[in-house]
Amino acid sequence: FLGDRPPLWTRHFAAESETLQNELNKVRTVLRHAGEPGIPRDILITGPTGSGKSYFAKCLPALRDARYDDPTRPFGPADAAADATPYLAGNCASLTPDLADALLFGAVRGAYTGCDADRTGLIESAGSGILFLDEIGELPLETQGKLLTALEERTFRRLGDTGPEAIPRTVACTIVFGTNADLDAAARLWEESHGARGFRRDLLWRINACHLKLPSFRDRPAGRRPGRPPLAAPAAP
């Protein structure tokens, strides 16, 4: 895969970092073969604020496209083909349990105060595309349990759709989770508090099968687009 001229999408993010290029290649494998035997369905991206998690997520639809394996083809959100995989994004921070449930799974009319019509959630709206959920560490605990069930069973129901005629809906998208939080520490807090606080350990196991750790830009070589000159060396003191 790496060779003398790795695909431009890896050089843009990882420059000369062979380790990070290999990690990106794992992400590409998941995007193209999710659900096949031995291949995870979902992806976790962690890294400090400003490490490029959101930007990288926007480029994921193109990573599914073999045309971007060309080492000379420009790569970035603006370069995606018109027929690229659908992409949606949501932020899990500062949500009440009801709003978090509605954001992810949708809701039927009357499910909560102010819900005056049926609403489609992000998971359903993403179809067979890619859904990026940022700040996953901030998701309310009640919703974490429902998300875990949805990821395990690949089905869910809209908030308030609980009767015998409830319609099960399919999780067809690849879900990419982003956070700058220490989820392992949050999972230890969940265990120590007996589920009262923190982040569910079983959910972390589920989303951590493909884990991309983005270092800060300060700690990795700077990638660049074709035609742009290399970064100038700092002036001698």
Tab-separated table of C-alpha atoms in Angstrom:
chain	number	residue	atom	x	y	z
A	1	PHE	CA	0.000	0.000	0.000
A	2	LEU	CA	2.595	2.578	1.010
A	3	GLY	CA	5.158	2.081	-1.754
A	4	ASP	CA	7.140	5.032	-3.054
A	5	ARG	CA	4.082	7.179	-3.756
A	6	PRO	CA	1.245	6.492	-1.317
A	7	PRO	CA	-2.229	7.777	-2.254
A	8	LEU	CA	-2.445	11.525	-1.989
A	9	TRP	CA	-5.167	11.350	0.669
A	10	THR	CA	-2.696	9.782	3.115
A	11	ARG	CA	0.064	12.260	2.320
A	12	HIS	CA	-2.313	15.167	2.803
A	13	PHE	CA	-3.085	14.060	6.375
A	14	ALA	CA	0.038	12.202	7.392
A	15	ALA	CA	2.916	13.465	5.253
A	16	GLU	CA	5.957	11.306	5.999
A	17	SER	CA	4.404	9.548	9.014
A	18	GLU	CA	4.240	5.900	7.949
A	19	THR	CA	2.443	4.951	11.186
A	20	LEU	CA	-0.366	7.428	10.580
A	21	GLN	CA	-0.600	6.437	6.917
A	22	ASN	CA	-1.139	2.833	7.984
A	23	GLU	CA	-3.817	3.904	10.460
A	24	LEU	CA	-5.590	5.828	7.699
A	25	ASN	CA	-5.447	2.751	5.513
A	26	LYS	CA	-7.282	0.789	8.236
A	27	VAL	CA	-10.003	3.430	8.200
A	28	ARG	CA	-10.279	3.111	4.429
A	29	THR	CA	-10.663	-0.666	4.773
A	30	VAL	CA	-13.531	-0.241	7.235
A	31	LEU	CA	-15.268	2.299	5.009
A	32	ARG	CA	-15.115	0.020	1.979
A	33	HIS	CA	-15.809	-3.327	3.667
A	34	ALA	CA	-17.812	-2.509	6.822
A	35	GLY	CA	-19.866	-5.446	8.015
A	36	GLU	CA	-17.862	-8.110	6.219
A	37	PRO	CA	-16.380	-10.895	8.412
A	38	GLY	CA	-13.649	-9.514	10.636
A	39	ILE	CA	-14.239	-5.879	9.601
A	40	PRO	CA	-15.688	-3.402	12.152
A	41	ARG	CA	-18.720	-1.379	11.178
A	42	ASP	CA	-17.860	1.866	12.923
A	43	ILE	CA	-14.861	4.127	13.598
A	44	LEU	CA	-13.605	6.127	16.579
A	45	ILE	CA	-11.441	9.210	15.955
A	46	THR	CA	-9.703	10.794	18.933
A	47	GLY	CA	-7.262	13.650	19.201
A	48	PRO	CA	-6.746	17.013	20.878
A	49	THR	CA	-8.752	20.054	19.884
A	50	GLY	CA	-7.480	21.356	16.563
A	51	SER	CA	-6.041	18.035	15.379
A	52	GLY	CA	-8.378	17.910	12.379
A	53	LYS	CA	-11.051	15.410	13.464
A	54	SER	CA	-13.945	17.274	11.836
A	55	TYR	CA	-11.986	18.021	8.667
A	56	PHE	CA	-10.907	14.409	8.373
A	57	ALA	CA	-14.504	13.232	8.866
A	58	LYS	CA	-15.668	15.439	5.979
A	59	CYS	CA	-13.179	13.689	3.719
A	60	LEU	CA	-14.359	10.173	4.582
A	61	PRO	CA	-16.854	9.878	1.702
A	62	ALA	CA	-13.980	10.234	-0.761
A	63	LEU	CA	-11.934	7.586	1.061
A	64	ARG	CA	-14.582	5.083	0.011
A	65	ASP	CA	-13.881	5.971	-3.616
A	66	ALA	CA	-11.074	4.017	-5.319
A	67	ARG	CA	-10.511	6.960	-7.656
A	68	TYR	CA	-8.756	8.704	-4.778
A	69	ASP	CA	-6.103	6.005	-4.602
A	70	ASP	CA	-4.467	7.804	-7.541
A	71	PRO	CA	-1.277	9.338	-6.059
A	72	THR	CA	-1.699	12.463	-8.205
A	73	ARG	CA	-5.369	13.209	-7.583
A	74	PRO	CA	-6.200	16.211	-5.362
A	75	PHE	CA	-7.944	15.306	-2.145
A	76	GLY	CA	-10.149	17.181	0.296
A	77	PRO	CA	-13.839	17.876	0.991
A	78	ALA	CA	-14.059	20.166	-2.058
A	79	ASP	CA	-12.567	17.470	-4.294
A	80	ALA	CA	-15.242	14.854	-3.604
A	81	ALA	CA	-17.031	13.542	-6.663
A	82	ALA	CA	-20.654	14.492	-7.234
A	83	ASP	CA	-21.670	10.881	-6.625
A	84	ALA	CA	-19.740	10.576	-3.360
A	85	THR	CA	-21.194	8.730	-0.392
A	86	PRO	CA	-23.796	10.770	1.566
A	87	TYR	CA	-22.373	12.443	4.669
A	88	LEU	CA	-24.084	13.888	7.745
A	89	ALA	CA	-22.689	15.282	10.995
A	90	GLY	CA	-24.073	15.996	14.443
A	91	ASN	CA	-22.726	17.190	17.788
A	92	CYS	CA	-23.585	15.326	20.989
A	93	ALA	CA	-22.589	18.073	23.438
A	94	SER	CA	-25.065	19.778	25.786
A	95	LEU	CA	-28.089	17.618	24.921
A	96	THR	CA	-30.796	16.399	27.292
A	97	PRO	CA	-31.625	12.686	26.976
A	98	ASP	CA	-34.831	13.376	25.011
A	99	LEU	CA	-33.099	15.716	22.580
A	100	ALA	CA	-30.179	13.308	22.188
A	101	ASP	CA	-32.586	10.444	21.432
A	102	ALA	CA	-34.462	12.569	18.913
A	103	LEU	CA	-31.240	13.756	17.284
A	104	LEU	CA	-29.968	10.214	16.721
A	105	PHE	CA	-33.101	8.114	16.329
A	106	GLY	CA	-35.853	10.577	15.422
A	107	ALA	CA	-39.178	10.982	17.219
A	108	VAL	CA	-42.885	10.535	16.639
A	109	ARG	CA	-45.319	13.377	17.169
A	110	GLY	CA	-45.901	14.108	20.864
A	111	ALA	CA	-42.827	12.193	22.048
A	112	TYR	CA	-41.667	15.256	23.991
A	113	THR	CA	-42.755	18.839	24.582
A	114	GLY	CA	-42.598	20.804	21.351
A	115	CYS	CA	-42.475	17.752	19.075
A	116	ASP	CA	-45.493	18.589	16.905
A	117	ALA	CA	-44.596	16.334	13.958
A	118	ASP	CA	-42.721	13.110	13.225
A	119	ARG	CA	-38.997	13.737	12.970
A	120	THR	CA	-36.273	11.742	11.230
A	121	GLY	CA	-33.050	11.219	13.176
A	122	LEU	CA	-29.502	11.420	11.907
A	123	ILE	CA	-28.987	7.651	11.784
A	124	GLU	CA	-32.007	7.200	9.536
A	125	SER	CA	-31.230	10.272	7.434
A	126	ALA	CA	-27.682	9.077	6.744
A	127	GLY	CA	-29.022	6.034	4.909
A	128	SER	CA	-26.119	3.861	3.768
A	129	GLY	CA	-23.695	6.790	3.963
A	130	ILE	CA	-21.434	8.110	6.722
A	131	LEU	CA	-22.577	9.769	9.948
A	132	PHE	CA	-20.056	11.718	12.029
A	133	LEU	CA	-21.008	12.173	15.688
A	134	ASP	CA	-18.653	14.627	17.364
A	135	GLU	CA	-18.202	14.997	21.140
A	136	ILE	CA	-19.462	11.437	21.680
A	137	GLY	CA	-18.118	11.549	25.236
A	138	GLU	CA	-20.817	14.121	26.074
A	139	LEU	CA	-23.732	11.874	25.077
A	140	PRO	CA	-26.173	11.373	27.997
A	141	LEU	CA	-25.894	7.982	29.693
A	142	GLU	CA	-29.512	7.072	28.894
A	143	THR	CA	-28.856	7.580	25.201
A	144	GLN	CA	-25.548	5.717	25.386
A	145	GLY	CA	-27.444	2.552	26.322
A	146	LYS	CA	-29.879	2.972	23.423
A	147	LEU	CA	-27.031	3.635	21.014
A	148	LEU	CA	-25.239	0.486	22.180
A	149	THR	CA	-28.368	-1.582	21.489
A	150	ALA	CA	-28.755	0.006	18.056
A	151	LEU	CA	-25.127	-0.755	17.153
A	152	GLU	CA	-25.415	-4.363	18.341
A	153	GLU	CA	-28.757	-5.137	16.712
A	154	ARG	CA	-28.398	-2.695	13.776
A	155	THR	CA	-32.004	-1.640	14.349
A	156	PHE	CA	-33.728	1.079	16.395
A	157	ARG	CA	-37.089	2.777	16.925
A	158	ARG	CA	-37.903	6.452	16.949
A	159	LEU	CA	-38.419	8.127	20.326
A	160	GLY	CA	-42.019	7.522	21.412
A	161	ASP	CA	-42.602	4.742	18.866
A	162	THR	CA	-43.220	1.998	21.432
A	163	GLY	CA	-46.566	0.326	20.659
A	164	PRO	CA	-47.202	-3.046	18.993
A	165	GLU	CA	-47.194	-1.271	15.641
A	166	ALA	CA	-43.788	0.344	16.244
A	167	ILE	CA	-41.638	0.337	13.134
A	168	PRO	CA	-38.066	-0.997	13.535
A	169	ARG	CA	-35.606	0.959	11.425
A	170	THR	CA	-32.235	-0.231	10.184
A	171	VAL	CA	-28.810	1.202	11.029
A	172	ALA	CA	-27.367	1.113	7.513
A	173	CYS	CA	-24.752	3.861	7.820
A	174	THR	CA	-21.160	3.747	9.009
A	175	ILE	CA	-21.003	5.819	12.198
A	176	VAL	CA	-17.797	7.728	12.922
A	177	PHE	CA	-17.404	8.931	16.495
A	178	GLY	CA	-15.165	11.862	17.391
A	179	THR	CA	-13.925	13.138	20.743
A	180	ASN	CA	-11.036	14.917	22.436
A	181	ALA	CA	-11.996	13.359	25.774
A	182	ASP	CA	-10.248	10.457	27.495
A	183	LEU	CA	-12.974	7.836	27.048
A	184	ASP	CA	-11.030	5.217	28.966
A	185	ALA	CA	-10.943	7.485	32.031
A	186	ALA	CA	-14.658	8.196	31.526
A	187	ALA	CA	-15.326	4.441	31.381
A	188	ARG	CA	-13.450	3.932	34.653
A	189	LEU	CA	-15.636	6.642	36.200
A	190	TRP	CA	-18.730	4.796	34.912
A	191	GLU	CA	-17.530	1.590	36.560
A	192	GLU	CA	-16.590	3.283	39.842
A	193	SER	CA	-19.906	5.177	40.018
A	194	HIS	CA	-21.902	2.012	39.169
A	195	GLY	CA	-23.290	3.555	36.003
A	196	ALA	CA	-24.208	6.964	37.452
A	197	ARG	CA	-21.627	9.001	35.539
A	198	GLY	CA	-19.008	8.742	32.820
A	199	PHE	CA	-19.044	6.712	29.609
A	200	ARG	CA	-20.289	3.146	29.293
A	201	ARG	CA	-17.432	0.650	29.066
A	202	ASP	CA	-19.456	-1.707	26.859
A	203	LEU	CA	-20.202	1.106	24.411
A	204	LEU	CA	-16.512	2.026	24.317
A	205	TRP	CA	-15.637	-1.583	23.439
A	206	ARG	CA	-18.202	-1.479	20.651
A	207	ILE	CA	-16.996	1.740	18.986
A	208	ASN	CA	-13.277	1.215	19.637
A	209	ALA	CA	-12.699	-1.676	17.202
A	210	CYS	CA	-11.265	0.744	14.621
A	211	HIS	CA	-9.562	3.593	16.476
A	212	LEU	CA	-7.727	6.399	14.695
A	213	LYS	CA	-5.648	8.592	17.015
A	214	LEU	CA	-4.855	11.939	15.427
A	215	PRO	CA	-1.845	13.660	16.976
A	216	SER	CA	-1.799	17.429	17.166
A	217	PHE	CA	-0.361	19.241	14.154
A	218	ARG	CA	2.580	20.232	16.327
A	219	ASP	CA	3.446	16.550	16.797
A	220	ARG	CA	3.257	15.353	13.195
A	221	PRO	CA	4.793	16.354	9.871
A	222	ALA	CA	2.608	18.829	8.001
A	223	GLY	CA	0.862	17.391	4.964
A	224	ARG	CA	0.362	19.647	1.969
A	225	ARG	CA	-1.508	19.761	-1.308
A	226	PRO	CA	0.256	19.255	-4.617
A	227	GLY	CA	1.823	22.424	-5.965
A	228	ARG	CA	2.224	23.994	-2.556
A	229	PRO	CA	5.816	24.568	-1.474
A	230	PRO	CA	7.124	22.807	1.638
A	231	LEU	CA	6.846	24.687	4.891
A	232	ALA	CA	9.797	27.020	5.374
A	233	ALA	CA	12.307	26.048	8.041
A	234	PRO	CA	12.240	28.309	11.111
A	235	ALA	CA	14.795	31.087	11.123
A	236	ALA	CA	17.925	30.470	13.132
A	237	PRO	CA	17.936	32.367	16.441
